[in-house]
Short mmCIF file of C-alpha atoms in Angstrom, two decimals:
data_model
loop_
_atom_site.label_atom_id
_atom_site.label_comp_id
_atom_site.label_asym_id
_atom_site.label_seq_id
_atom_site.Cartn_x
_atom_site.Cartn_y
_atom_site.Cartn_z
CA UNK A 1078 145.82 102.72 59.38
CA UNK A 1079 143.52 104.38 56.86
CA UNK A 1080 139.90 105.08 57.66
CA UNK A 1081 136.95 107.25 56.79
CA UNK A 1082 134.47 108.73 59.25
CA UNK A 1083 131.32 106.66 59.47
CA UNK A 1084 132.76 103.28 58.43
CA UNK A 1085 134.43 100.53 60.41
CA UNK A 1086 137.95 99.61 59.37
CA UNK A 1087 139.32 98.77 62.81
CA UNK A 1088 137.62 97.18 65.78
CA UNK A 1089 138.61 96.95 69.41
CA UNK A 1090 137.19 93.94 71.19
CA UNK A 1091 136.48 93.62 74.89
CA UNK A 1092 137.28 90.02 75.83
CA UNK A 1093 134.87 89.08 78.59
CA UNK A 1094 134.42 85.32 78.24
CA UNK A 1095 136.52 82.27 79.11
CA UNK A 1096 137.11 81.44 75.43
CA UNK A 1097 138.24 84.58 73.61
CA UNK A 1098 135.26 86.58 72.39
CA UNK A 1099 136.28 87.66 68.93
CA UNK A 1100 135.23 89.44 65.76
CA UNK A 1101 134.59 87.05 62.91
CA UNK A 1102 134.27 89.66 60.17
CA UNK A 1103 133.51 93.33 59.67
CA UNK A 1104 132.56 95.38 56.64
CA UNK A 1105 132.79 99.11 55.90
CA UNK A 1106 128.99 99.10 55.62
CA UNK A 1107 128.68 98.22 59.30
CA UNK A 1108 128.04 94.46 59.24
CA UNK A 1109 129.88 92.57 61.94
CA UNK A 1110 129.97 88.95 63.09
CA UNK A 1111 131.34 87.44 66.28
CA UNK A 1112 132.22 84.11 67.86
CA UNK A 1113 132.47 82.67 71.38
CA UNK A 1114 129.61 84.76 72.78
CA UNK A 1115 127.64 83.51 75.77
CA UNK A 1116 124.85 81.04 75.13
CA UNK A 1117 122.60 83.27 77.25
CA UNK A 1118 124.07 86.72 77.14
CA UNK A 1119 124.14 90.22 75.71
CA UNK A 1120 126.52 91.65 73.11
CA UNK A 1121 126.79 95.43 73.19
CA UNK A 1122 128.04 97.53 70.28
CA UNK A 1123 130.05 100.64 71.15
CA UNK A 1124 131.52 103.20 68.77
CA UNK A 1125 134.09 105.99 68.99
CA UNK A 1126 135.86 108.51 66.78
CA UNK A 1127 139.25 107.56 68.26
CA UNK A 1128 140.63 104.23 69.30
CA UNK A 1129 141.20 105.58 72.82
CA UNK A 1130 137.56 106.63 73.12
CA UNK A 1131 135.36 107.91 74.58
CA UNK A 1132 133.18 104.94 73.62
CA UNK A 1133 129.45 105.44 73.13
CA UNK A 1134 126.95 102.57 73.59
CA UNK A 1135 124.84 102.03 70.47
CA UNK A 1136 122.92 98.77 70.33
CA UNK A 1137 122.48 95.55 72.30
CA UNK A 1138 121.74 92.05 71.06
CA UNK A 1139 120.64 89.04 73.07
CA UNK A 1140 122.75 85.97 72.32
CA UNK A 1141 121.55 82.37 72.47
CA UNK A 1142 124.62 80.67 70.97
CA UNK A 1143 128.29 81.34 70.46
CA UNK A 1144 128.00 82.73 66.91
CA UNK A 1145 126.12 85.85 65.88
CA UNK A 1146 126.12 89.04 63.92
CA UNK A 1147 124.52 92.41 63.46
CA UNK A 1148 124.38 95.45 61.26
CA UNK A 1149 125.81 98.29 63.31
CA UNK A 1150 123.94 101.60 63.09
CA UNK A 1151 126.87 103.97 62.91
CA UNK A 1152 126.77 107.55 64.08
CA UNK A 1153 127.97 110.09 61.52
CA UNK A 1154 131.31 110.51 63.28
CA UNK A 1155 131.87 106.87 64.26
CA UNK A 1156 135.06 105.29 62.96
CA UNK A 1157 135.86 102.55 65.44
CA UNK A 1158 133.62 99.88 66.91
CA UNK A 1159 134.11 97.43 69.75
CA UNK A 1160 131.91 94.73 71.18
CA UNK A 1161 131.26 93.81 74.81
CA UNK A 1162 129.87 90.42 75.82
CA UNK A 1163 128.27 89.72 79.20
CA UNK A 1164 126.66 86.62 80.70
CA UNK A 1165 123.02 86.83 81.82
CA UNK A 1166 122.65 83.14 82.62
CA UNK A 1167 122.80 81.93 86.19
CA UNK A 1168 126.26 80.46 85.53
CA UNK A 1169 127.63 83.66 87.02
CA UNK A 1170 126.69 85.43 90.23
CA UNK A 1171 126.73 88.71 88.26
CA UNK A 1172 123.95 87.67 85.86
CA UNK A 1173 121.35 90.06 87.26
CA UNK A 1174 123.78 92.99 87.45
CA UNK A 1175 124.83 92.27 83.88
CA UNK A 1176 121.20 92.38 82.77
CA UNK A 1177 120.45 95.58 84.71
CA UNK A 1178 123.44 97.33 83.18
CA UNK A 1179 122.42 96.24 79.69
CA UNK A 1180 119.26 98.35 80.03
CA UNK A 1181 119.37 102.13 80.06
CA UNK A 1182 117.11 105.16 79.84
CA UNK A 1183 113.46 105.26 80.91
CA UNK A 1184 111.31 107.33 78.56
CA UNK A 1185 107.68 108.13 77.77
CA UNK A 1186 106.50 106.86 74.38
CA UNK A 1187 102.91 108.12 74.32
CA UNK A 1188 100.26 109.82 76.44
CA UNK A 1189 99.90 113.08 78.35
CA UNK A 1190 99.67 111.51 81.78
CA UNK A 1191 96.22 112.84 82.62
CA UNK A 1192 94.07 110.75 84.91
CA UNK A 1193 91.06 109.82 82.84
CA UNK A 1194 87.74 108.18 83.44
CA UNK A 1195 86.23 105.36 81.40
CA UNK A 1196 85.39 107.61 78.45
CA UNK A 1197 87.02 108.01 75.06
CA UNK A 1198 89.77 110.64 75.33
CA UNK A 1199 90.91 110.61 71.69
CA UNK A 1200 90.99 113.96 69.88
CA UNK A 1201 91.05 114.07 66.04
CA UNK A 1202 93.72 116.75 66.08
CA UNK A 1203 96.12 114.25 67.70
CA UNK A 1204 96.27 112.20 64.48
CA UNK A 1205 99.81 112.45 63.14
CA UNK A 1206 100.98 114.62 66.03
CA UNK A 1207 103.54 113.89 68.70
CA UNK A 1208 102.50 110.83 70.67
CA UNK A 1209 103.38 112.41 74.00
CA UNK A 1210 100.78 115.14 73.33
CA UNK A 1211 97.95 112.67 72.72
CA UNK A 1212 95.44 111.58 75.35
CA UNK A 1213 95.22 107.81 75.70
CA UNK A 1214 92.07 106.09 76.93
CA UNK A 1215 92.87 103.29 79.35
CA UNK A 1216 95.47 101.52 77.17
CA UNK A 1217 95.82 97.89 78.24
CA UNK A 1218 98.69 96.34 76.28
CA UNK A 1219 101.32 97.45 73.77
CA UNK A 1220 103.83 95.71 71.51
CA UNK A 1221 106.82 96.85 69.50
CA UNK A 1222 107.15 95.56 65.95
CA UNK A 1223 110.25 94.82 63.90
CA UNK A 1224 110.06 98.21 62.18
CA UNK A 1225 110.35 100.16 65.42
CA UNK A 1226 106.65 101.04 65.77
CA UNK A 1227 104.76 100.67 69.05
CA UNK A 1228 101.21 99.33 68.70
CA UNK A 1229 98.89 100.26 71.59
CA UNK A 1230 95.53 98.63 72.30
CA UNK A 1231 93.67 101.71 73.55
CA UNK A 1232 90.60 100.23 75.20
CA UNK A 1233 88.22 103.14 75.72
CA UNK A 1234 88.91 104.80 72.38
CA UNK A 1235 88.09 101.44 70.79
CA UNK A 1236 91.19 101.58 68.66
CA UNK A 1237 94.72 100.42 68.11
CA UNK A 1238 97.21 103.28 67.92
CA UNK A 1239 100.61 103.24 66.26
CA UNK A 1240 103.58 105.28 67.45
CA UNK A 1241 106.29 105.56 64.82
CA UNK A 1242 110.03 105.54 65.56
CA UNK A 1243 109.93 109.32 65.11
CA UNK A 1244 107.35 109.61 67.90
CA UNK A 1245 104.24 110.42 65.82
CA UNK A 1246 100.92 108.77 66.63
CA UNK A 1247 98.38 107.40 64.14
CA UNK A 1248 95.23 105.32 64.25
CA UNK A 1249 96.13 101.77 63.22
CA UNK A 1250 92.73 100.10 63.64
CA UNK A 1251 89.24 101.16 64.67
CA UNK A 1252 87.34 104.39 64.13
CA UNK A 1253 87.35 105.67 67.75
CA UNK A 1254 83.65 104.79 67.85
CA UNK A 1255 82.74 101.69 69.82
CA UNK A 1256 80.60 99.33 67.80
CA UNK A 1257 80.49 96.73 65.05
CA UNK A 1258 80.16 97.35 61.31
CA UNK A 1259 81.48 94.15 59.78
CA UNK A 1260 84.30 91.62 59.79
CA UNK A 1261 86.12 92.75 56.68
CA UNK A 1262 88.33 92.32 54.84
CA UNK A 1263 88.63 96.07 54.85
CA UNK A 1264 91.09 98.70 55.92
CA UNK A 1265 91.42 98.43 59.69
CA UNK A 1266 90.64 102.12 60.12
CA UNK A 1267 87.23 101.60 58.43
CA UNK A 1268 86.03 98.91 60.85
CA UNK A 1269 84.75 99.50 64.37
CA UNK A 1270 86.26 97.88 67.43
CA UNK A 1271 84.41 97.67 70.73
CA UNK A 1272 86.48 98.12 73.89
CA UNK A 1273 89.42 95.95 72.80
CA UNK A 1274 91.26 94.71 75.87
CA UNK A 1275 94.10 92.56 74.58
CA UNK A 1276 96.32 91.79 71.67
CA UNK A 1277 99.21 89.75 70.34
CA UNK A 1278 101.97 90.56 67.88
CA UNK A 1279 102.48 87.58 65.60
CA UNK A 1280 105.03 86.58 63.00
CA UNK A 1281 106.00 89.12 60.32
CA UNK A 1282 104.40 91.95 62.33
CA UNK A 1283 100.85 90.64 61.88
CA UNK A 1284 98.85 92.09 64.77
CA UNK A 1285 95.91 90.39 66.48
CA UNK A 1286 93.38 92.37 68.49
CA UNK A 1287 91.15 90.93 71.20
CA UNK A 1288 88.01 92.86 70.24
CA UNK A 1289 86.48 92.05 73.59
CA UNK A 1290 82.94 93.45 73.52
CA UNK A 1291 82.47 92.28 69.93
CA UNK A 1292 83.57 88.77 71.02
CA UNK A 1293 86.07 88.59 68.18
CA UNK A 1294 89.76 88.18 67.52
CA UNK A 1295 90.80 90.44 64.65
CA UNK A 1296 93.82 90.08 62.39
CA UNK A 1297 95.61 93.11 60.93
CA UNK A 1298 98.10 92.59 58.12
CA UNK A 1299 100.99 95.01 57.62
CA UNK A 1300 99.18 96.42 54.58
CA UNK A 1301 96.46 97.71 56.92
CA UNK A 1302 93.76 95.19 55.99
CA UNK A 1303 91.79 93.75 58.90
CA UNK A 1304 89.75 90.54 58.96
CA UNK A 1305 88.13 88.50 61.71
CA UNK A 1306 90.09 85.38 62.62
CA UNK A 1307 87.20 83.97 64.65
CA UNK A 1308 84.19 85.05 66.69
CA UNK A 1309 82.25 83.63 69.60
CA UNK A 1310 78.55 83.47 70.35
CA UNK A 1311 79.44 83.81 74.04
CA UNK A 1312 80.66 86.95 75.79
CA UNK A 1313 84.35 87.42 76.42
CA UNK A 1314 83.84 89.05 79.82
CA UNK A 1315 86.68 91.48 80.53
CA UNK A 1316 88.78 89.22 78.28
CA UNK A 1317 92.37 90.26 77.83
CA UNK A 1318 94.48 87.08 77.84
CA UNK A 1319 95.44 86.20 74.26
CA UNK A 1320 98.24 84.13 72.74
CA UNK A 1321 98.61 82.21 69.51
CA UNK A 1322 101.21 80.15 67.72
CA UNK A 1323 102.92 81.92 64.88
CA UNK A 1324 101.28 79.63 62.29
CA UNK A 1325 97.77 80.35 63.69
CA UNK A 1326 97.25 76.64 64.33
CA UNK A 1327 96.07 77.29 67.90
CA UNK A 1328 94.88 80.34 69.83
CA UNK A 1329 94.35 80.54 73.59
CA UNK A 1330 92.22 83.26 75.14
CA UNK A 1331 90.42 84.10 78.37
CA UNK A 1332 86.72 84.81 78.80
CA UNK A 1333 84.14 85.63 81.46
CA UNK A 1334 80.42 85.05 81.91
CA UNK A 1335 79.31 88.60 81.03
CA UNK A 1336 80.67 91.82 79.60
CA UNK A 1337 83.06 93.31 82.13
CA UNK A 1338 83.04 90.19 84.33
CA UNK A 1339 86.17 88.53 85.71
CA UNK A 1340 88.06 86.35 83.24
CA UNK A 1341 87.67 82.89 84.78
CA UNK A 1342 87.84 80.55 81.77
CA UNK A 1343 90.73 79.55 79.51
CA UNK A 1344 89.66 78.67 75.96
CA UNK A 1345 91.35 77.25 72.87
CA UNK A 1346 90.54 77.88 69.22
CA UNK A 1347 91.78 75.84 66.29
CA UNK A 1348 90.75 76.14 62.63
CA UNK A 1349 89.43 72.56 62.65
CA UNK A 1350 87.53 72.47 65.96
CA UNK A 1351 86.64 76.08 66.66
CA UNK A 1352 86.38 77.16 70.32
CA UNK A 1353 86.68 74.66 73.18
CA UNK A 1354 86.95 75.25 76.92
CA UNK A 1355 90.35 74.25 78.30
CA UNK A 1356 89.97 75.02 82.01
CA UNK A 1357 87.65 76.96 84.31
CA UNK A 1358 87.91 78.24 87.87
CA UNK A 1359 90.55 80.95 87.52
CA UNK A 1360 90.26 84.03 89.73
CA UNK A 1361 90.77 86.65 87.03
CA UNK A 1362 93.17 85.99 84.19
CA UNK A 1363 95.57 88.68 83.09
CA UNK A 1364 97.88 88.34 80.12
CA UNK A 1365 99.65 85.15 79.07
CA UNK A 1366 102.36 83.90 76.75
CA UNK A 1367 103.08 80.51 75.23
CA UNK A 1368 106.25 78.57 74.47
CA UNK A 1369 106.11 77.53 70.81
CA UNK A 1370 108.66 74.76 71.37
CA UNK A 1371 106.89 72.98 74.22
CA UNK A 1372 103.31 74.22 73.92
CA UNK A 1373 103.32 75.32 77.57
CA UNK A 1374 101.39 78.45 78.55
CA UNK A 1375 102.47 80.93 81.21
CA UNK A 1376 99.42 82.62 82.68
CA UNK A 1377 98.92 85.44 85.17
CA UNK A 1378 95.95 85.08 87.51
CA UNK A 1379 95.73 88.35 89.34
CA UNK A 1380 93.04 87.38 91.83
CA UNK A 1381 94.90 84.19 92.77
CA UNK A 1382 98.21 86.10 93.08
CA UNK A 1383 99.99 83.46 90.99
CA UNK A 1384 101.83 83.05 87.71
CA UNK A 1385 101.10 79.54 86.39
CA UNK A 1386 102.58 77.21 83.85
CA UNK A 1387 99.91 75.20 82.05
CA UNK A 1388 101.47 72.25 80.22
CA UNK A 1389 100.19 70.12 77.36
CA UNK A 1390 99.13 67.39 79.81
CA UNK A 1391 96.71 69.76 81.50
CA UNK A 1392 98.80 70.36 84.63
CA UNK A 1393 98.52 73.82 86.18
CA UNK A 1394 101.65 74.58 88.22
CA UNK A 1395 102.55 77.82 90.05
CA UNK A 1396 105.93 79.20 88.97
CA UNK A 1397 105.78 82.57 90.78
CA UNK A 1398 103.82 83.86 93.76
CA UNK A 1399 102.84 82.20 97.01
CA UNK A 1400 99.10 82.75 96.69
CA UNK A 1401 99.10 85.74 99.04
CA UNK A 1402 100.22 89.35 98.76
CA UNK A 1403 102.96 89.23 101.41
CA UNK A 1404 106.22 87.45 102.03
CA UNK A 1405 109.52 87.01 100.24
CA UNK A 1406 110.55 89.80 97.91
CA UNK A 1407 113.71 91.00 96.24
CA UNK A 1408 116.27 88.17 96.14
CA UNK A 1409 113.88 85.47 97.37
CA UNK A 1410 112.56 82.52 95.39
CA UNK A 1411 109.65 83.63 93.23
CA UNK A 1412 107.45 80.91 94.74
CA UNK A 1413 108.01 82.34 98.22
CA UNK A 1414 107.13 85.89 97.22
CA UNK A 1415 103.73 87.49 97.60
CA UNK A 1416 102.63 89.07 94.33
CA UNK A 1417 99.96 91.76 94.42
CA UNK A 1418 97.48 91.11 91.60
CA UNK A 1419 100.00 90.04 88.93
CA UNK A 1420 98.74 91.18 85.55
CA UNK A 1421 101.24 90.22 82.85
CA UNK A 1422 104.10 87.84 82.15
CA UNK A 1423 106.68 88.21 79.35
CA UNK A 1424 109.90 86.32 78.65
CA UNK A 1425 113.43 87.27 77.65
CA UNK A 1426 115.56 84.97 75.47
CA UNK A 1427 117.62 83.77 78.47
CA UNK A 1428 114.56 82.15 80.07
CA UNK A 1429 113.99 84.90 82.64
CA UNK A 1430 110.69 86.77 82.61
CA UNK A 1431 108.99 89.97 83.71
CA UNK A 1432 105.87 90.19 85.87
CA UNK A 1433 103.85 93.37 86.22
CA UNK A 1434 101.39 93.99 89.04
CA UNK A 1435 97.99 95.64 88.97
CA UNK A 1436 97.15 98.31 91.55
CA UNK A 1437 97.89 98.40 94.48
CA UNK A 1438 101.04 96.40 93.70
CA UNK A 1439 102.24 98.48 90.75
CA UNK A 1440 105.69 96.90 90.68
CA UNK A 1441 107.55 95.24 87.82
CA UNK A 1442 109.49 92.11 88.79
CA UNK A 1443 112.11 90.06 86.99
CA UNK A 1444 112.34 86.32 87.68
CA UNK A 1445 115.73 84.93 86.67
CA UNK A 1446 116.22 81.47 85.12
CA UNK A 1447 116.94 80.00 88.57
CA UNK A 1448 113.56 81.17 89.89
CA UNK A 1449 114.84 84.05 92.04
CA UNK A 1450 112.76 87.22 91.90
CA UNK A 1451 114.17 90.76 91.64
CA UNK A 1452 112.29 94.04 91.84
CA UNK A 1453 112.94 95.63 88.46
CA UNK A 1454 111.00 98.89 88.89
CA UNK A 1455 109.09 100.21 91.89
CA UNK A 1456 105.64 101.75 91.52
CA UNK A 1457 102.68 103.26 93.35
CA UNK A 1458 99.06 104.33 92.85
CA UNK A 1459 100.16 107.93 92.34
CA UNK A 1460 100.49 109.39 88.87
CA UNK A 1461 104.21 108.82 88.23
CA UNK A 1462 104.07 110.41 84.80
CA UNK A 1463 107.60 110.89 83.47
CA UNK A 1464 109.17 110.19 86.86
CA UNK A 1465 112.71 109.09 86.08
CA UNK A 1466 112.50 109.89 82.36
CA UNK A 1467 115.89 110.55 80.79
CA UNK A 1468 117.77 108.67 83.53
CA UNK A 1469 118.99 105.12 84.00
CA UNK A 1470 115.83 103.25 84.92
CA UNK A 1471 117.44 101.67 88.00
CA UNK A 1472 118.75 104.93 89.45
CA UNK A 1473 117.30 105.34 92.97
CA UNK A 1474 115.47 101.98 92.77
CA UNK A 1475 113.19 102.68 95.76
CA UNK A 1476 111.59 105.64 93.94
CA UNK A 1477 108.18 104.80 92.47
CA UNK A 1478 108.50 105.35 88.72
CA UNK A 1479 105.47 103.48 87.33
CA UNK A 1480 101.78 103.42 88.21
CA UNK A 1481 98.76 101.23 87.45
CA UNK A 1482 100.80 98.92 85.21
CA UNK A 1483 98.85 96.65 82.86
CA UNK A 1484 101.70 95.06 80.91
CA UNK A 1485 105.48 95.03 80.49
CA UNK A 1486 106.63 93.31 77.29
CA UNK A 1487 109.99 93.31 75.48
CA UNK A 1488 109.93 94.22 71.78
CA UNK A 1489 112.05 92.52 69.07
CA UNK A 1490 114.94 94.86 69.88
CA UNK A 1491 114.80 94.07 73.61
CA UNK A 1492 113.29 97.40 74.72
CA UNK A 1493 110.79 96.91 77.57
CA UNK A 1494 107.43 98.54 76.77
CA UNK A 1495 105.29 99.38 79.81
CA UNK A 1496 101.61 100.30 79.69
CA UNK A 1497 100.30 102.43 82.58
CA UNK A 1498 96.59 102.37 82.02
CA UNK A 1499 94.64 104.56 84.43
CA UNK A 1500 96.69 107.67 83.79
CA UNK A 1501 96.94 106.92 80.09
CA UNK A 1502 100.54 106.60 79.00
CA UNK A 1503 103.10 104.16 77.66
CA UNK A 1504 106.73 104.03 78.80
CA UNK A 1505 109.84 102.28 77.49
CA UNK A 1506 113.14 101.16 79.01
CA UNK A 1507 115.76 101.18 76.28
CA UNK A 1508 117.80 98.03 75.75
CA UNK A 1509 120.97 100.07 75.53
CA UNK A 1510 123.61 100.31 78.23
CA UNK A 1511 124.40 103.65 79.78
CA UNK A 1512 128.17 103.22 80.07
CA UNK A 1513 130.80 101.13 78.27
#
């Protein structure tokens, strides 16, 4: 066998499915294809300098059909590569363990972990510096884009911040002065935002900002130009719930009767009809997500202690929570479990989803495709800044590792991005297994 360091010329395959999981093709440049993967699973890429190992985990990929492929990011000394396939559907009793073990290190992405008040904490000298040295100002939601950046809606600094893959932080939108100075088009860093409280990452990394106190939804292209998608003559309340189809044909958002008021109304915007009220009477909407295939919305209502599915026929159906804050728990049906002020909901490709809780709940839950709930990460009201960083996120699961969670959303690479608002930092659980 002839090989060069850094390229794949031989591959060892871990066969972990009933039909043989196999390599379809491999190139010296690192491209690899496979067949007979799980229809709801994870393929892990591992590399080594010798065929006998030790094998180092590199990257994970969710699978939704039997065929797939990836471009393997090789380490400088990697010569051999093998693939591991695991099932995260409920066809196996090990689905939750398989998912847990596909995730790895907990880390801090941005923020100094200082408890802050409602004021703007941004310092000009933080621009371009290390993100973990910057003070965040009540961040409320964050998304990861396809280029490896993390975009943070930083409410009280009236801005969107970008953390690069290298860990540097930059202003992505807003001027760090709350106000309104026009709808654009203009560079996003020339236009004011006013206490933005929500956002959505659309197709091709187009970012939408819920510019709450300006009663606008802003659109930021990847070239940095911001425009206003639509505005309202009514207040958005403490509006944070925002979701739109990738073609911008419909946008759903929450609103309240006055600035800072509970978000009790679900609205819809379309280019043809503008804003219409869809449903009223919610307790206080958190974040939501839609299913582009069916049109269904999944909505968190923190004051009702429910996660709902709202279908295209107008039916509002609880899918998680029992309407109280007690009962059920780890391993119970989600509908029998008391959620404490659920704040966000976000799906994985296998049909399972994450729920984060507002204080005093502070936990992150995972609901599997069969509707059983699992405590993913424990939390508390204390400042758990960097608790558990550098370790497997599920090590000592009873230890509180998060605090005052506002959202937990997977990025395009599968990493789970967690916003911990009151103490001003953003965490991430890497979608990379710890051990072969």
